[in-house]
CSV table of C-alpha atoms in Angstrom, one decimal:
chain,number,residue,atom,x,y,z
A,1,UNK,CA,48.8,6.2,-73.5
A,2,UNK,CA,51.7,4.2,-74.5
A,3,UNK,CA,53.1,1.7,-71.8
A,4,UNK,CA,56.2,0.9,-73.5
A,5,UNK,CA,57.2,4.7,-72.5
A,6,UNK,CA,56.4,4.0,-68.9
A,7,UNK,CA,58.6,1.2,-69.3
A,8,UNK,CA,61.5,3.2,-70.8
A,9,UNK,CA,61.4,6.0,-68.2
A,10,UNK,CA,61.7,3.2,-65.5
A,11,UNK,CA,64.7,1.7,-67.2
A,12,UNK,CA,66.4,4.7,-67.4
A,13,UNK,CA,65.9,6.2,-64.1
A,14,UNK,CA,66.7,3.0,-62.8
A,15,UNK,CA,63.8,3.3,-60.0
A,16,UNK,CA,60.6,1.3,-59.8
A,17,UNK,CA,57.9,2.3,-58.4
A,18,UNK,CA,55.0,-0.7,-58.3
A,19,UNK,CA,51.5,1.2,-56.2
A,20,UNK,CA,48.1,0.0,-55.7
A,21,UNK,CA,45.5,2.1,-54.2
A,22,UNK,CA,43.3,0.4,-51.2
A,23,UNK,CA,43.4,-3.2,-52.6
A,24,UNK,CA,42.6,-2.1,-56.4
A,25,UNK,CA,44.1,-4.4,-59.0
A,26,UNK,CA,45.3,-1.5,-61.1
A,27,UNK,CA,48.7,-0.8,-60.7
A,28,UNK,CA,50.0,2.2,-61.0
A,29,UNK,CA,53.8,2.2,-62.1
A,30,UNK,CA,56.9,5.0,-62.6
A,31,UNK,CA,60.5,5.9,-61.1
A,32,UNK,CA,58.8,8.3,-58.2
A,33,UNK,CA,58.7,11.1,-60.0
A,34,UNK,CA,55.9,10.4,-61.9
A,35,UNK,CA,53.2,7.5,-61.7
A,36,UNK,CA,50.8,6.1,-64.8
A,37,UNK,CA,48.1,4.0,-64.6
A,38,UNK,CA,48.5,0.7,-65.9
A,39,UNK,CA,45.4,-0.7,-66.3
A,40,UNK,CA,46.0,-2.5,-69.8
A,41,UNK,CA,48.7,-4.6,-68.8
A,42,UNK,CA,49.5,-7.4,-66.1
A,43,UNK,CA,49.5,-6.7,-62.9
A,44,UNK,CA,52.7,-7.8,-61.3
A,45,UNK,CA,53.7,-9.2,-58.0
A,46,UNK,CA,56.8,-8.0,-57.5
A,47,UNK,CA,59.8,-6.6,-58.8
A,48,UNK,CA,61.3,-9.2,-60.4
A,49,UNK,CA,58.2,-9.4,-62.5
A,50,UNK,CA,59.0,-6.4,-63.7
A,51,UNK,CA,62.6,-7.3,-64.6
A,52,UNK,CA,61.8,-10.6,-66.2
A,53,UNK,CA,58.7,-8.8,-68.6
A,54,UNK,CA,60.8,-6.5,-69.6
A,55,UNK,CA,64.0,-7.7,-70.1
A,56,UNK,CA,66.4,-6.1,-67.6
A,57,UNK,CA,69.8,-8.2,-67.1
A,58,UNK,CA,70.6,-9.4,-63.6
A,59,UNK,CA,73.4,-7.0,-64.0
A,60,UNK,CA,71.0,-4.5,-64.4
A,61,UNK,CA,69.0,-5.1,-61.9
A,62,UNK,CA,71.0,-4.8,-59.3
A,63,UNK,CA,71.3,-1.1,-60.0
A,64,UNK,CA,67.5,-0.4,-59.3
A,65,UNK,CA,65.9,1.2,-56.7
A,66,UNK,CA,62.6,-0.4,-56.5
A,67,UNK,CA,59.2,-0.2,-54.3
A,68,UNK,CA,56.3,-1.9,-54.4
A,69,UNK,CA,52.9,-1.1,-52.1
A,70,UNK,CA,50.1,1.3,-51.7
A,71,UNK,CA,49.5,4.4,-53.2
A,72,UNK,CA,50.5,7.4,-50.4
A,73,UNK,CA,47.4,8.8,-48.9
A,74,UNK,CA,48.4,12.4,-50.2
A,75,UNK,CA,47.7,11.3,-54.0
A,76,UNK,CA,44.0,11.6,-55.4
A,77,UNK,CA,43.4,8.6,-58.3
A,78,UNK,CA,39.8,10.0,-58.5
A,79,UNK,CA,39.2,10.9,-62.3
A,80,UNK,CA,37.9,13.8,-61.2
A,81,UNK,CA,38.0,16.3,-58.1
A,82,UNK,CA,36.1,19.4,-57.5
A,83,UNK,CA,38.6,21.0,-56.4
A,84,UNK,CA,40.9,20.1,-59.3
A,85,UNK,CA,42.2,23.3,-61.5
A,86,UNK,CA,43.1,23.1,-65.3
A,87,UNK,CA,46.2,24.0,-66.3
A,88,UNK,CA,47.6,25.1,-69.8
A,89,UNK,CA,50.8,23.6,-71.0
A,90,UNK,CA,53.9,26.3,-72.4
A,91,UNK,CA,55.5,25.8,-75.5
A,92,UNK,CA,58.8,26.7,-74.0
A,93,UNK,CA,61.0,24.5,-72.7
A,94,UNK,CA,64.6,24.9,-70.7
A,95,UNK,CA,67.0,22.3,-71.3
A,96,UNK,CA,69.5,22.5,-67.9
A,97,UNK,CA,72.0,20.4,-66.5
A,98,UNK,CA,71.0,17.1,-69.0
A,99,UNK,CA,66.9,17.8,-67.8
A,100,UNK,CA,64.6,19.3,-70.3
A,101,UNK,CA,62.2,21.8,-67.8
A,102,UNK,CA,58.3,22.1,-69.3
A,103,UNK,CA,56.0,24.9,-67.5
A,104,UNK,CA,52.3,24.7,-66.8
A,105,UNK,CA,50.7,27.4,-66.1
A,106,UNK,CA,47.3,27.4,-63.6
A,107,UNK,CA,45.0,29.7,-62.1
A,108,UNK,CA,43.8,30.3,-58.7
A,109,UNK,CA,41.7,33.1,-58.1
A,110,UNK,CA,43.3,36.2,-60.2
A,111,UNK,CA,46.5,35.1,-59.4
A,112,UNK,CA,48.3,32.7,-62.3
A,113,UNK,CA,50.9,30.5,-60.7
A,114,UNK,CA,53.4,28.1,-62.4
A,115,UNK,CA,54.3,24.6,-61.9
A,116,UNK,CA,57.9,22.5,-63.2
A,117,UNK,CA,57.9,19.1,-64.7
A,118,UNK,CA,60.4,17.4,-66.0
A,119,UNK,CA,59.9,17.1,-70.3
A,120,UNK,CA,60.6,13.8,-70.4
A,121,UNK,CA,57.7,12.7,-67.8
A,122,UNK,CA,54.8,13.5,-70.5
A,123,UNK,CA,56.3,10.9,-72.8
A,124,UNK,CA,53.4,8.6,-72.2
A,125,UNK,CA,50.9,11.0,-73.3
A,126,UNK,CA,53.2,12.8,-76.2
A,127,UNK,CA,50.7,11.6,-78.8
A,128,UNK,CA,47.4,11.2,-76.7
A,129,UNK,CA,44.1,12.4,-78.1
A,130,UNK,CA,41.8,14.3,-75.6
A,131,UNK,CA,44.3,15.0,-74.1
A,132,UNK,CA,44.1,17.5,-70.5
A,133,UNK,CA,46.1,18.8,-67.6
A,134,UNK,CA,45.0,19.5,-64.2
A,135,UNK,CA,46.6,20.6,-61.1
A,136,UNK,CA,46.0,19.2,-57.6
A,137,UNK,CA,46.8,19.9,-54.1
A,138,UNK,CA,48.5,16.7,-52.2
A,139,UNK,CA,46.3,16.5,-49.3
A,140,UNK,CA,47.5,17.4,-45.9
A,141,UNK,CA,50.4,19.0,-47.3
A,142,UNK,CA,48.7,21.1,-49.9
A,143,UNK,CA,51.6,20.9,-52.7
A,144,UNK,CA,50.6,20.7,-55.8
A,145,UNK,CA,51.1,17.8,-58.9
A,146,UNK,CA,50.1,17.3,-62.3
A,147,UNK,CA,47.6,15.0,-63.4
A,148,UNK,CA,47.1,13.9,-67.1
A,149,UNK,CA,43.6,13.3,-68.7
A,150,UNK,CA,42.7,11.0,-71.4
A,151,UNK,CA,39.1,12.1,-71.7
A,152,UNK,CA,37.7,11.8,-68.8
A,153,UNK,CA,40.5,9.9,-67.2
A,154,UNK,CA,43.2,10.1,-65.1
A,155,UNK,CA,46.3,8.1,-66.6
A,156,UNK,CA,49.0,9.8,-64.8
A,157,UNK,CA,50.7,12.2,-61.9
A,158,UNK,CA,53.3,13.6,-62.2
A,159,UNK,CA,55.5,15.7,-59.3
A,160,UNK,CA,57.2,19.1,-60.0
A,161,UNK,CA,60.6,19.6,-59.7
A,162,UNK,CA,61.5,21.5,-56.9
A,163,UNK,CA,64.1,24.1,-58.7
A,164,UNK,CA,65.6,25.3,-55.4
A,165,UNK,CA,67.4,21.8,-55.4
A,166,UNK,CA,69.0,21.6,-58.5
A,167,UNK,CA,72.7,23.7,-58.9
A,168,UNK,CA,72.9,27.0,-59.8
A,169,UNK,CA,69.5,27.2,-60.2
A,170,UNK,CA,70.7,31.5,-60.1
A,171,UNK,CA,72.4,31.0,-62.9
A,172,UNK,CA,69.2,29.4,-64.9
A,173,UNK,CA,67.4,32.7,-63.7
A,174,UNK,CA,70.3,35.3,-65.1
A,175,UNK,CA,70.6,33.3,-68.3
A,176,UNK,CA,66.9,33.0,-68.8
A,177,UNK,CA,66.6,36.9,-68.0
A,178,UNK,CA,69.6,37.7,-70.6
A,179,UNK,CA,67.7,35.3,-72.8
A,180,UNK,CA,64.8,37.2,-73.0
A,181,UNK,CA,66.3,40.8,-73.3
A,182,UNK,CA,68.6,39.3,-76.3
A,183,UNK,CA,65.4,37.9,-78.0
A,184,UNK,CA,63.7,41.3,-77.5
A,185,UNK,CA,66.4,43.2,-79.0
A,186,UNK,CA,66.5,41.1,-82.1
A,187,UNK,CA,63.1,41.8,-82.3
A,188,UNK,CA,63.4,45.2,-82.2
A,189,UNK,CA,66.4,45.7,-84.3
A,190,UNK,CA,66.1,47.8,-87.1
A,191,UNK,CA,68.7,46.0,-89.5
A,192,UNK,CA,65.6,43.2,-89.0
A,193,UNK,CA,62.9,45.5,-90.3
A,194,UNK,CA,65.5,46.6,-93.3
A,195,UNK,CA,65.6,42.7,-94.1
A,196,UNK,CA,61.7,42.1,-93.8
A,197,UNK,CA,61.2,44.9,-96.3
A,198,UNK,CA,63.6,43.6,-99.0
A,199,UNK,CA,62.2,40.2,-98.5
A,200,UNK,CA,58.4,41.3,-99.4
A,201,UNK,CA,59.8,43.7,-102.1
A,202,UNK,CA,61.4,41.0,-103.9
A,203,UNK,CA,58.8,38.9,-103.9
A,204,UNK,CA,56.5,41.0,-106.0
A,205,UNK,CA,59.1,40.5,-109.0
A,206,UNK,CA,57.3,39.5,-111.8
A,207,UNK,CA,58.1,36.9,-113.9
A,208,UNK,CA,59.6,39.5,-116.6
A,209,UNK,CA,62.2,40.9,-113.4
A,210,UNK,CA,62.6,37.6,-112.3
A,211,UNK,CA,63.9,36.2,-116.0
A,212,UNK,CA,66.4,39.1,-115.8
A,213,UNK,CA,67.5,38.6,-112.4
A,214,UNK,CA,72.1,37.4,-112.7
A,215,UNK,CA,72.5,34.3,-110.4
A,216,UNK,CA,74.7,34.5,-108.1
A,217,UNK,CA,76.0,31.1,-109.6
A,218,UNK,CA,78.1,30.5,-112.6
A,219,UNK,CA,76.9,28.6,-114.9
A,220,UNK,CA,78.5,25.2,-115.9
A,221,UNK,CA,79.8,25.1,-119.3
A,222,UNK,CA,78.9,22.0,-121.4
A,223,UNK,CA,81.7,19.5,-122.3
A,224,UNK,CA,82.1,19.4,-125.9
C-alpha cells in the first residue's frame, strides 16, 4: 500500500480523518470516505501533526475539516470476518460530475448486488500485489462497505457512494442506458462486419501483392 496516496487523497479532500480502534496504536487515516491503515508510519497526536509531516501551509490548513478519535463501533478492522463476502471489481468506470464511479459486484445468496465507490479511493492499492475485495455489513445498521486485502490483511474501508445524493443522478441512468444501446448497435452494424472482412482479406496479401500495392502517398522527388 502506498501511504503517500493516503496522504494525497487527504490533501485534496481537505478532510482528516485521524481513528484508533479501542486504544490500538495503529492509526487508521482518510477524508471519511475512506480509511487505510497506517501501520508503517508515525502515529500522530493530533492534527497539526499531520499538517506539519506533511507540509500543509497555515493557509491551508485552515481550510480542513479534521477529526481525530476512535474508530465508530459500526466498522469491523478484523482481517477477517465470517460473514465477510468477496466481491469482484468492474472494469467499467463512469466519470460524472468531476467523480470517476468504480462498480463491485458481490453475491448474496443467488442474488448479485452492486456496490459504488468513488475511483479515486483505491489509489492506495492501485499497484498492490495480492490484492482482494470484500464486502461487509456495518453493524447495527447493516449497510454495506468495501474492504481492501493485502493478503491476508485488511489495509483499508472504503464507503459507497450513495447515488441518490448526487444531481441528476436520472440523467446518469438515461445516458448510461443510451450508452449501452449505441454500443450494441455499433456492434451489430453491418458496415462493421464489411470492414472486419477487408481487414483479414488484406492481410493475407503476399509479399508479391503487397510489392505491387500504389501508396496512397506520393513520392518525394530527389533534389538534384
Amino acid at each position: 500500500m502506498k501511504y503517500s496516496k493516503v496522504i494525497g487523497i487527504v490533501k485534496k479532500s481537505k478532510r482528516l480523518y485521524i481513528l484508533t480502534e479501542g486504544g490500538s496504536l495503529v492509526q487508521w487515516m482518510g477524508d471519511g470516505g475512506c480509511l487505510w491503515c497506517m501501520a508503517g508510519t508515525p502515529p500522530l497526536e493530533n492534527a497539526g501533526e499531520f499538517f506539519t509531516l506533511y507540509d500543509v501551509s497555515d493557509k491551508a490548513e485552515k481550510n480542513f475539516y479534521t477529526e481525530t478519535g476512535e474508530l465508530p463501533p459500526v466498522l469491523d478492522t478484523a482481517n477477517r470476518t465470517e460473514e465477510e463476502l468477496e466481491a469482484e471489481m468492474m472494469t467499467v468506470t463512469v466519470g460524472w460530475y468531476n467523480t470517476v464511479l468504480r462498480c463491485f459486484r458481490y453475491r448474496v445468496g443467488d442474488s448479485v448486488k452492486h456496490l459504488f465507490v468513488r475511483d479515486a479511493y483505491l489509489e492506495p492499492v492501485r499497484d498492490a500485489e495480492y490484492l482482494s475485495y470484500t464486502v461487509r455489513e456495518a453493524k447495527t445498521t447493516g449497510l454495506p462497505y468495501l474492504c481492501a486485502k493485502e493478503g491476508f490483511e485488511l489495509v483499508g474501508i472504503i464507503l459507497p457512494i450513495d447515488l441518490e445524493e448526487y444531481p441528476s443522478t436520472g440523467e446518469l441512468k438515461n445516458e448510461l442506458e443510451e450508452f449501452a444501446f449505441a454500443m450494441e448497435a455499433e456492434l451489430n452494424n453491418p458496415r462493421r462486419a464489411r470492414a472486419a472482412e477487408g481487414a483479414e482479406r488484406n492481410c493475407r496479401l503476399t509479399a508479391e501483392e503487397d510489392g505491387s500495392q500504389e501508396s496512397i502517398f506520393p513520392l518525394q522527388e530527389e533534389e538534384a
